[in-house]
Short mmCIF file of C-alpha atoms in Angstrom, two decimals:
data_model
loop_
_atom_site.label_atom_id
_atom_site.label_comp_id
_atom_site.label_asym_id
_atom_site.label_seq_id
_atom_site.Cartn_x
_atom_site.Cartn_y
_atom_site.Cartn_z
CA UNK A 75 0.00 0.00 0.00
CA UNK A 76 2.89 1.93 0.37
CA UNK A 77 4.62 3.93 -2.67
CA UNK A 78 8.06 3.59 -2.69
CA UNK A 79 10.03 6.91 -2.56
CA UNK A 80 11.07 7.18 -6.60
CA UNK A 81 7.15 6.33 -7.70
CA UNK A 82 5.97 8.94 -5.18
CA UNK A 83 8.94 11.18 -6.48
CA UNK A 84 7.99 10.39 -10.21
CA UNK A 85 4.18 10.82 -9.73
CA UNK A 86 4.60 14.34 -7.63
CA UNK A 87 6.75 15.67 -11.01
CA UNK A 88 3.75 14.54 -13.19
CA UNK A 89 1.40 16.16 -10.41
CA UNK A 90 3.08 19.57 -10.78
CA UNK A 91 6.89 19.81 -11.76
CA UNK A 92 7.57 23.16 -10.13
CA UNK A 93 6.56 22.13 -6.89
CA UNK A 94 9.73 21.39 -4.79
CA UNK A 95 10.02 18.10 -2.76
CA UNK A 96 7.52 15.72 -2.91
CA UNK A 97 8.99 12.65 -1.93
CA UNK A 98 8.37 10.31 0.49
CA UNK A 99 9.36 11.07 4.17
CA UNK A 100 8.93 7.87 6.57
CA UNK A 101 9.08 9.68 10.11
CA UNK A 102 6.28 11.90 9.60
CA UNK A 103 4.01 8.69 8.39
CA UNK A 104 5.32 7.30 11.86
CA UNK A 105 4.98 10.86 13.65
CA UNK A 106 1.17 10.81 12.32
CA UNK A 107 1.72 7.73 15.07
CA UNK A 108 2.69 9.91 18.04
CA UNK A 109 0.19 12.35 17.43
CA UNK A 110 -2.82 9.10 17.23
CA UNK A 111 -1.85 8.03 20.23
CA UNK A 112 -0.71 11.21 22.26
CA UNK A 113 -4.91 12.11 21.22
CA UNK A 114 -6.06 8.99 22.73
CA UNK A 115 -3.82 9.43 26.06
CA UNK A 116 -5.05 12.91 26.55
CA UNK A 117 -8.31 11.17 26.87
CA UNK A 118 -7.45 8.74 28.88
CA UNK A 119 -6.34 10.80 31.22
CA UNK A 120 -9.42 13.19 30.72
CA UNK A 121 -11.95 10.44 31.74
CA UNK A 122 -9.90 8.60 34.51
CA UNK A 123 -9.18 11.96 36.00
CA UNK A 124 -5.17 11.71 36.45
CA UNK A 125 -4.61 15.25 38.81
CA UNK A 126 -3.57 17.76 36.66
CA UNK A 127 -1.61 19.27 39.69
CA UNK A 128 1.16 16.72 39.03
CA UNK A 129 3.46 16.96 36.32
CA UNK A 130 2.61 13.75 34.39
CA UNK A 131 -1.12 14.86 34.79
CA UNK A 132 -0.69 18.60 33.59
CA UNK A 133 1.59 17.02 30.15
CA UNK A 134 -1.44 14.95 30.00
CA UNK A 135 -3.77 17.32 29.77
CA UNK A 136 -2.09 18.97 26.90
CA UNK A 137 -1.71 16.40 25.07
CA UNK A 138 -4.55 17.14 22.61
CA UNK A 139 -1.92 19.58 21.29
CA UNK A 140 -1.13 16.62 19.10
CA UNK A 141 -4.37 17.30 17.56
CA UNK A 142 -2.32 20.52 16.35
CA UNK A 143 0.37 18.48 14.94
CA UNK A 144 -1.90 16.70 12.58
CA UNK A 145 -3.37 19.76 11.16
CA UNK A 146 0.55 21.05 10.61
CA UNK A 147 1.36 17.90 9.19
CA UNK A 148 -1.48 18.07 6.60
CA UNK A 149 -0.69 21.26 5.76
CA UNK A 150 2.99 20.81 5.44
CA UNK A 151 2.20 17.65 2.64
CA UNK A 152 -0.73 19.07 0.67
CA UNK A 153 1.00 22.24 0.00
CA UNK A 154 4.34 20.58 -0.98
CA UNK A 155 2.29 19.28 -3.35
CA UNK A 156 -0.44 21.27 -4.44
CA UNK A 157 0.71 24.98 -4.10
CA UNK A 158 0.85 25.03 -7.75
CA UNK A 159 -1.48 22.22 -8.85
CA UNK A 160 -4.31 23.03 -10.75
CA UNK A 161 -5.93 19.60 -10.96
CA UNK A 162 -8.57 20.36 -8.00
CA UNK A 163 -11.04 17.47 -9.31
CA UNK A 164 -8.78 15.43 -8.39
CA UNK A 165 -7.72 16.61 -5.53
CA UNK A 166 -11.00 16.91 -4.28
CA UNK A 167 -10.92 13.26 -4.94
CA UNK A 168 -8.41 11.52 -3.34
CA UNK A 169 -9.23 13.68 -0.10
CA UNK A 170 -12.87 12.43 -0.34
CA UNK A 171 -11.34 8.62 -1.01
CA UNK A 172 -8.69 9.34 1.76
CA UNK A 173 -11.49 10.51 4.74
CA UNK A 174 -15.18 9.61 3.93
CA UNK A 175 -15.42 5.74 4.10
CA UNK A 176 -13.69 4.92 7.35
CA UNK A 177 -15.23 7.73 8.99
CA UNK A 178 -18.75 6.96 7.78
CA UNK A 179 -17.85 3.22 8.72
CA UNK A 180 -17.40 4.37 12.52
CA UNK A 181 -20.07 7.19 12.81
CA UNK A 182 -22.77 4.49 11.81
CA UNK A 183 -20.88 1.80 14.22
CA UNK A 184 -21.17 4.44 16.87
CA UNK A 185 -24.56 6.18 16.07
CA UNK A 186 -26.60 2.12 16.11
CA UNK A 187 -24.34 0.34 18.91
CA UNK A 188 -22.91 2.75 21.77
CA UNK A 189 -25.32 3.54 23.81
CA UNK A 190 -23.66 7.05 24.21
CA UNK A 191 -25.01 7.86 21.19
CA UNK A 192 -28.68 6.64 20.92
CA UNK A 193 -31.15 9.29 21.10
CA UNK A 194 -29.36 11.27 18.65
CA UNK A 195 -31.84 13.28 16.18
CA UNK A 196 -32.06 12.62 13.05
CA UNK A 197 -30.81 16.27 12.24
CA UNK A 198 -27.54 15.25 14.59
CA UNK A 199 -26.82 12.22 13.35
CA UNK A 200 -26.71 13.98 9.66
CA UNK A 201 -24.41 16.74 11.03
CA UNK A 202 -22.25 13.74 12.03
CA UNK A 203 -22.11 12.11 8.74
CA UNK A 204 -21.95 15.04 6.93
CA UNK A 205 -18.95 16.60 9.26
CA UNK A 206 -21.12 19.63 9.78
CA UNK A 207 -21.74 18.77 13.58
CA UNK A 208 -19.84 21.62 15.18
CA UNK A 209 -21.92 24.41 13.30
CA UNK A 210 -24.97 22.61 14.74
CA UNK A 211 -26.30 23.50 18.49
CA UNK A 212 -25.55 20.49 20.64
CA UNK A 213 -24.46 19.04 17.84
CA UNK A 214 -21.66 16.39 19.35
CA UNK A 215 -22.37 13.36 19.84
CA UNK A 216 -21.44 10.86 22.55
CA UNK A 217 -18.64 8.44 21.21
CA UNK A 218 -17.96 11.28 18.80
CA UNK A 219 -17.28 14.20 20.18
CA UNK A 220 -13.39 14.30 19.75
CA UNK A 221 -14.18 14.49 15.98
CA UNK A 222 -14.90 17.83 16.37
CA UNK A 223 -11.26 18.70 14.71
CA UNK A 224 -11.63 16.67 11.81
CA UNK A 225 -14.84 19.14 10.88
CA UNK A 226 -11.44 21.85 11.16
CA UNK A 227 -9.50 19.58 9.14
CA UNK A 228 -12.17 18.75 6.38
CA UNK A 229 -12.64 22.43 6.02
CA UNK A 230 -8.55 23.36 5.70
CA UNK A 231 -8.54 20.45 2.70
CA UNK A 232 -11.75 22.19 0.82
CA UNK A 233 -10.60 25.33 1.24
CA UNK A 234 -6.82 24.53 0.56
CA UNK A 235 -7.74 25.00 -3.87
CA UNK A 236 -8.38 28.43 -2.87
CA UNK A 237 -5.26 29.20 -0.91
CA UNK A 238 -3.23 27.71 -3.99
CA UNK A 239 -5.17 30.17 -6.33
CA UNK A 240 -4.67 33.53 -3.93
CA UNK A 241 -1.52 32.86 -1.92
CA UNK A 242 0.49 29.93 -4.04
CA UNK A 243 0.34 32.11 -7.28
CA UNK A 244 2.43 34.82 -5.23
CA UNK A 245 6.06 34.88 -6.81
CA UNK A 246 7.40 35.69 -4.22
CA UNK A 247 8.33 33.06 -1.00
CA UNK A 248 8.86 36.25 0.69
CA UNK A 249 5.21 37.56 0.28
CA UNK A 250 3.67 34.20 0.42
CA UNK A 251 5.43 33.71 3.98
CA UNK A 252 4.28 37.35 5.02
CA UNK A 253 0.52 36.24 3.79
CA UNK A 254 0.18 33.18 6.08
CA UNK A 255 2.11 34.87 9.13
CA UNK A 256 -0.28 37.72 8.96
CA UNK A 257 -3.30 35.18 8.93
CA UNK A 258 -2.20 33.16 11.48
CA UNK A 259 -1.76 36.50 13.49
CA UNK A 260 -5.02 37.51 12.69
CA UNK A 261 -6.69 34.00 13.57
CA UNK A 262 -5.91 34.54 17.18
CA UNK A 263 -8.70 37.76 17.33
CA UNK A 264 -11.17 35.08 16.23
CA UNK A 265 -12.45 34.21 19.98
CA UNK A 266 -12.27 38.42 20.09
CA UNK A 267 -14.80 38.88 17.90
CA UNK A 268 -18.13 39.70 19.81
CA UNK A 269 -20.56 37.24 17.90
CA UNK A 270 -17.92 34.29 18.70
CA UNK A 271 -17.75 35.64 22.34
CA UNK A 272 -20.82 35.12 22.91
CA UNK A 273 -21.43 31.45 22.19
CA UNK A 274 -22.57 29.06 22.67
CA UNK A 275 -25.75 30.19 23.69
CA UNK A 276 -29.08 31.19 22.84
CA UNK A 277 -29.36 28.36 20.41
CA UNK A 278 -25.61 29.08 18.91
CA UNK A 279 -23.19 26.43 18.83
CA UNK A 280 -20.13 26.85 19.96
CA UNK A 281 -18.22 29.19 17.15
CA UNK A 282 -14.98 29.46 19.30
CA UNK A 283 -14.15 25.70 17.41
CA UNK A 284 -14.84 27.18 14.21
CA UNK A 285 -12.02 26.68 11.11
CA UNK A 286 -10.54 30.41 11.59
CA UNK A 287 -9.44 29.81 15.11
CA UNK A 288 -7.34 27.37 14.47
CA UNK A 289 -5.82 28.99 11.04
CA UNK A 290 -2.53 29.28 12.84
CA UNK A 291 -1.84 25.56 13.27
CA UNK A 292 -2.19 24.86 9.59
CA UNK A 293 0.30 28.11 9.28
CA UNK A 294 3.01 25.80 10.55
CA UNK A 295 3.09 23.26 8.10
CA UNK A 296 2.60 25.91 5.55
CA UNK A 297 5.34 28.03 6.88
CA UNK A 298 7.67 24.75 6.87
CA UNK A 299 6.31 23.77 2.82
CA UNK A 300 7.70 26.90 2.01
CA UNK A 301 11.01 26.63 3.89
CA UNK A 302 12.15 23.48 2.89
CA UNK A 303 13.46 24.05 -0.77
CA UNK A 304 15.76 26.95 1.53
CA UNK A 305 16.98 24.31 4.55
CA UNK A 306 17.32 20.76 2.78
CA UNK A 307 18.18 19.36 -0.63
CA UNK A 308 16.09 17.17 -1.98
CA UNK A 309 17.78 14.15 -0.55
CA UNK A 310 17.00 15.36 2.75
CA UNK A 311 20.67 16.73 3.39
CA UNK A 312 21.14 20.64 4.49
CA UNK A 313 21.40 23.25 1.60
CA UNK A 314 24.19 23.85 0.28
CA UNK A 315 23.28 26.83 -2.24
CA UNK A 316 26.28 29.57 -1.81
CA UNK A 317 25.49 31.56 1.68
CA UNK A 318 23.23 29.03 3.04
CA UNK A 319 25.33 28.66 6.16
CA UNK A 320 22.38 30.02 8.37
CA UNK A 321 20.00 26.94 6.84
CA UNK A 322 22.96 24.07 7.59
CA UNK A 323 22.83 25.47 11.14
CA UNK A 324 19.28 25.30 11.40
CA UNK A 325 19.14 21.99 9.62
CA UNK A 326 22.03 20.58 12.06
CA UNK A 327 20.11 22.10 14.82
CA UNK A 328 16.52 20.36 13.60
CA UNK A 329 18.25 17.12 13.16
CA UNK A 330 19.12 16.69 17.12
CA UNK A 331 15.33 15.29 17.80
CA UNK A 332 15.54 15.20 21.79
CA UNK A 333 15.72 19.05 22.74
CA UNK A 334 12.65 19.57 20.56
CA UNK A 335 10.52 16.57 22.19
CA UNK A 336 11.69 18.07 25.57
CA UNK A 337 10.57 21.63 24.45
CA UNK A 338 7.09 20.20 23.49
CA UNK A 339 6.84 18.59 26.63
CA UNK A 340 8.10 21.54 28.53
CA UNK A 341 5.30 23.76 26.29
CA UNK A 342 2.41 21.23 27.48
CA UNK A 343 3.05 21.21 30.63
CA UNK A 344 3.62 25.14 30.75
CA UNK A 345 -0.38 24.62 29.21
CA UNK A 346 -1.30 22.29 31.53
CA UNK A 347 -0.52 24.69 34.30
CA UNK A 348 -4.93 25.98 36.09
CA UNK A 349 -3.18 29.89 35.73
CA UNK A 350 -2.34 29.13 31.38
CA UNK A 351 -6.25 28.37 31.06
CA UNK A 352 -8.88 26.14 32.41
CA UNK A 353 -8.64 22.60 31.98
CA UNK A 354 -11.09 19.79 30.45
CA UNK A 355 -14.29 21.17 29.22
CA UNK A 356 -14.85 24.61 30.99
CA UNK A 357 -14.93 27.08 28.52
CA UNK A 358 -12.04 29.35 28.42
CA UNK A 359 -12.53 33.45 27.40
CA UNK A 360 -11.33 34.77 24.43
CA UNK A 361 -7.94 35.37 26.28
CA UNK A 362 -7.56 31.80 27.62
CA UNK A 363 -8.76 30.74 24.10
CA UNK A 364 -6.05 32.64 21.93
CA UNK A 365 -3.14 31.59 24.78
CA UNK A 366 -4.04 28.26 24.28
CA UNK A 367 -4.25 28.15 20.45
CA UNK A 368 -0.77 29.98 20.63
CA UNK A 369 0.47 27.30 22.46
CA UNK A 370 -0.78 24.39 20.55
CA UNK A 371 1.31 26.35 17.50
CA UNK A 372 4.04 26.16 19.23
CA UNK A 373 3.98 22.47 20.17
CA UNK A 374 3.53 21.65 16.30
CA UNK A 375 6.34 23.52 15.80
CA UNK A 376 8.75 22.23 17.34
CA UNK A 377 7.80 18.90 17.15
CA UNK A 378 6.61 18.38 12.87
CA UNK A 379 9.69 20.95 12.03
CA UNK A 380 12.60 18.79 12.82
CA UNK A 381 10.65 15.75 10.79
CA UNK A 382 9.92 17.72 7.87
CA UNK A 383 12.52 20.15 7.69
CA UNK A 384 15.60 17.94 8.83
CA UNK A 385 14.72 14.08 7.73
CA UNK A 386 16.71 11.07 8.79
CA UNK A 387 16.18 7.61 7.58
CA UNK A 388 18.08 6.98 10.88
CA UNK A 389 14.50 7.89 13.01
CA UNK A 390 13.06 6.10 14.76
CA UNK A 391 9.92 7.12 13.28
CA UNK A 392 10.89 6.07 9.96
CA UNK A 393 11.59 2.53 10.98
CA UNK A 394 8.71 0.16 9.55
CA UNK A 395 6.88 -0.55 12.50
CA UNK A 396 6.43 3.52 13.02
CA UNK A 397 5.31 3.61 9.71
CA UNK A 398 2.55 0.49 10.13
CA UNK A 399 0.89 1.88 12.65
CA UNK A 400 1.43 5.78 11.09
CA UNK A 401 -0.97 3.85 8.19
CA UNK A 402 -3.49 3.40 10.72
CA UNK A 403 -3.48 6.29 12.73
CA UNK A 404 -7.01 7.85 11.32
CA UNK A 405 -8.89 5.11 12.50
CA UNK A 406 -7.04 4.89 15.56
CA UNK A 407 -8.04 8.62 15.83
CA UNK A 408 -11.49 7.94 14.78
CA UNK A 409 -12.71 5.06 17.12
CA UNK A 410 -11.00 4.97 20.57
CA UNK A 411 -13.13 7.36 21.91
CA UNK A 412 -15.56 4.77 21.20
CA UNK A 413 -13.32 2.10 22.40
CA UNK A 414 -12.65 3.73 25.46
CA UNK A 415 -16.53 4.39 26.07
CA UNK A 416 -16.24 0.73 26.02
CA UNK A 417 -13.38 -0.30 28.08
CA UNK A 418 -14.68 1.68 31.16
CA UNK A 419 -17.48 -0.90 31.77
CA UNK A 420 -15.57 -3.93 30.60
CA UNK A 421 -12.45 -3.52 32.93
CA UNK A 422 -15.11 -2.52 35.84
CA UNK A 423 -13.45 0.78 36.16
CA UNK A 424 -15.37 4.09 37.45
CA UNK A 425 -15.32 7.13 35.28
CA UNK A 426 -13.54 9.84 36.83
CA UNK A 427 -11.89 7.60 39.40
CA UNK A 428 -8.81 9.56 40.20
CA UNK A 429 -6.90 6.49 41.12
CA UNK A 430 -3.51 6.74 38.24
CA UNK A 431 -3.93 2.70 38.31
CA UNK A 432 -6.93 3.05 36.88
CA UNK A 433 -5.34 5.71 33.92
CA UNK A 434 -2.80 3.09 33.50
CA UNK A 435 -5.08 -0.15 33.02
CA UNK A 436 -7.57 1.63 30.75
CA UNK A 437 -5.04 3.81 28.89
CA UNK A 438 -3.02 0.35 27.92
CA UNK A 439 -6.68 -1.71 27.03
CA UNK A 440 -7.31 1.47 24.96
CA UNK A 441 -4.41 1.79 23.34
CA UNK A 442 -4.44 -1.88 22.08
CA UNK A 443 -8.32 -2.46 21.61
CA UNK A 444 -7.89 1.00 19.60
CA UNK A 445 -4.44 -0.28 17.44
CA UNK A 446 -6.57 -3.76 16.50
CA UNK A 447 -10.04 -1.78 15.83
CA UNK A 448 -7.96 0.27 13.34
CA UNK A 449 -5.75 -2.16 11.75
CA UNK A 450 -9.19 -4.06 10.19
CA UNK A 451 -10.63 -0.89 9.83
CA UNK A 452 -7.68 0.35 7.34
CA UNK A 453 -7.07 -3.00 5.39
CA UNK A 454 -11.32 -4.04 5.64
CA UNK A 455 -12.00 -0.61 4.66
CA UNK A 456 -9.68 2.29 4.18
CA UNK A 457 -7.78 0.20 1.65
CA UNK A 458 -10.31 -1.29 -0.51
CA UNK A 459 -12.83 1.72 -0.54
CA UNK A 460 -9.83 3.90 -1.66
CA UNK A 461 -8.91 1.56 -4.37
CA UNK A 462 -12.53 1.16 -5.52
CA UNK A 463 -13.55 4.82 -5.42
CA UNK A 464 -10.10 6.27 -7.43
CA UNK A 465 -10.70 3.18 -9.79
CA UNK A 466 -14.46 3.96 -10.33
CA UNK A 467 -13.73 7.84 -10.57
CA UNK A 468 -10.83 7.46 -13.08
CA UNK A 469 -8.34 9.35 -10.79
CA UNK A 470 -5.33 9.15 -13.20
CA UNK A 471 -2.57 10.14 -10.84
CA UNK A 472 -0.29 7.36 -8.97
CA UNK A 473 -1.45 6.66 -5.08
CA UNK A 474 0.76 8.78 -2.60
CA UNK A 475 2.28 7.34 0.39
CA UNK A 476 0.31 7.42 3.26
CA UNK A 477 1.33 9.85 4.92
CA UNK A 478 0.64 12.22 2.50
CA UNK A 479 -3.03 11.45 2.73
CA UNK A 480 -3.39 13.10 6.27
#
């Protein structure tokens, strides 16, 4: 399922031959891995109540900035490749082919078998399948509330055509990086903006989870797209263009991995502090709000740079097993809230128990009910509904690696 690197290479020149480097890069498919599970511990945690007074438990709590890495990491690949792509049909696509089936597969699991979710209206359970459900009042549903950021993601890939034609036609890497940095800026007045302050209520869902507020995560993997042709050759080595010296020392500094998984540690636990912004599900002001958006940035940052701006076949990420389970991150993603749901009864464990034992048992029966849920989910039906849709659509273009399909 897997391209190798020179087909990926060969089809992204067909794609669009003035895009830079399109190739294949194994530790962010295994980094997509991190981020899965990171999601599903953050949950873990949430449910089993692990004191976020501790240090473990405050890191914990943060760790839905992964959530941020995944939206950096899609933005990082699809503009590689599609800043100057025209070919939006198919596009359009391969994103459908990539997302829809395995995410309808586990919102009808969820909507006719966890109790969790019965009682849902008809109106809901169409927001769900229709990724529409955080524009809708009340419109998350039990087992599926953490999908919430896909709805963000869904709406960065259909509006990402539209960034190629106004900021990807820009000539000018200079102006294209000033156009992103000033969005991103701008995204963090979104929870400012009286009409967004004042929801949810009065029959208003909750706008402050709205695609603008979170423009600033997908502004670090764009930022990195168009940095890379300036810190790495195409083989992955630093630049070595006459006065690059400032990009080898930023690509020998990217390439030590452990000070920038300490710094993103360091960062969520700074976030996981009660005086950074509340925890869990009390809803934070517009201050709390941008503070914590501006930290989930950061995170990405520092932990999708070094991958994607200072590759190593060396990773560990990149080794095959990273990459395996990498390949089924979105349905790891996609049911182990539902698994979890699940697991609390099964193991005879309270919700909310505040016993660490108890975030330890169900985090590990989570983490491998979840890893075995999505394995048959991705070869019983991410696999052969991709194949069948991109075969009965006539999709042309050669399958991309995996984890360019975020």
């Amino acid at each position: 399922m897997t391209t190798p690197p020179n087909a990926s290479t060969a089809g992204a020149r067909r794609v669009s031959h003035s895009s830079y480097a399109t190739g294949f890069v194994g530790s962010l498919e295994g980094l997509r891995a991190v981020a899965a599970y990171g999601v599903v511990l953050t949950h873990v945690a949430f449910q089993t109540r692990l004191d976020p007074a501790t240090p473990l438990g405050a890191i914990a709590a943060r760790l839905d900035y992964f959530v941020a890495v995944f939206f950096a990491l899609s933005a990082f690949l699809l503009w590689r490749r599609h800043r100057t792509d025209r070919a939006f049909g198919a596009y359009y696509l391969h994103r459908c082919a990539r997302i829809l089936p395995a995410y309808w597969a586990c919102v009808c699991a969820v909507l006719l078998f966890l109790p969790e979710a019965f009682g849902a209206s008809p109106a809901v359970a169409a927001a769900q399948l229709t990724l529409t459900q955080i524009y809708l009042p009340q419109g998350l549903v039990g087992g599926l509330t953490h999908l919430w950021s896909l709805c963000i993601e869904v709406a960065f890939y259909a509006a990402l055509p539209l960034l190629a034609i106004a900021v990807g036609r820009l000539a000018s890497r200079g102006a294209r990086l000033a156009v992103i940095a000033a969005a991103a800026c701008l995204s963090l007045g979104w929870a400012w903006i009286p009409a967004v302050a004042a929801t949810p209520a009065n029959g208003w869902p909750n706008m402050q989870i709205w695609p603008p507020a979170y423009a600033s995560w997908f502004a670090v993997g764009l930022v990195a797209a168009e940095l890379e042709p300036l810190l790495r050759g195409p083989d992955g080595s630093a630049a070595a263009s006459p006065g690059a010296r400032w990009a080898r020392l930023a690509h020998a500094a990217l390439r030590r991995r452990w000070p920038w998984w300490a710094l993103a540690l360091l960062i969520a636990w700074v976030a996981g502090q009660e005086w950074f912004g509340p925890l869990g599900l009390t809803h934070p002001g517009p201050a709390q709000f941008s503070l914590r958006v501006t930290g989930g940035a950061l995170f990405a940052l520092v932990v999708v740079w070094p991958y994607a701006l200072a590759p190593s076949p060396r990773d560990a990420l990149a080794a095959p097993a990273a990459r395996l389970l990498g390949r089924w991150s979105y349905s790891v993603f996609l049911w182990h809230v539902a698994v979890l749901a699940v697991a609390f009864p099964l193991l005879g464990v309270p919700l909310f128990s505040g016993n660490p034992a108890h975030t330890a048992l169900v985090g590990l029966a989570t983490l491998a009910a979840s890893t075995a849920v999505a394995a048959a989910s991705y070869e019983l039906v991410e696999v052969p509904a991709r194949r069948a849709i991109t075969a009965r659509w006539g999709a042309r273009r050669p399958q991309r690696p995996e984890h360019a399909q975020p």
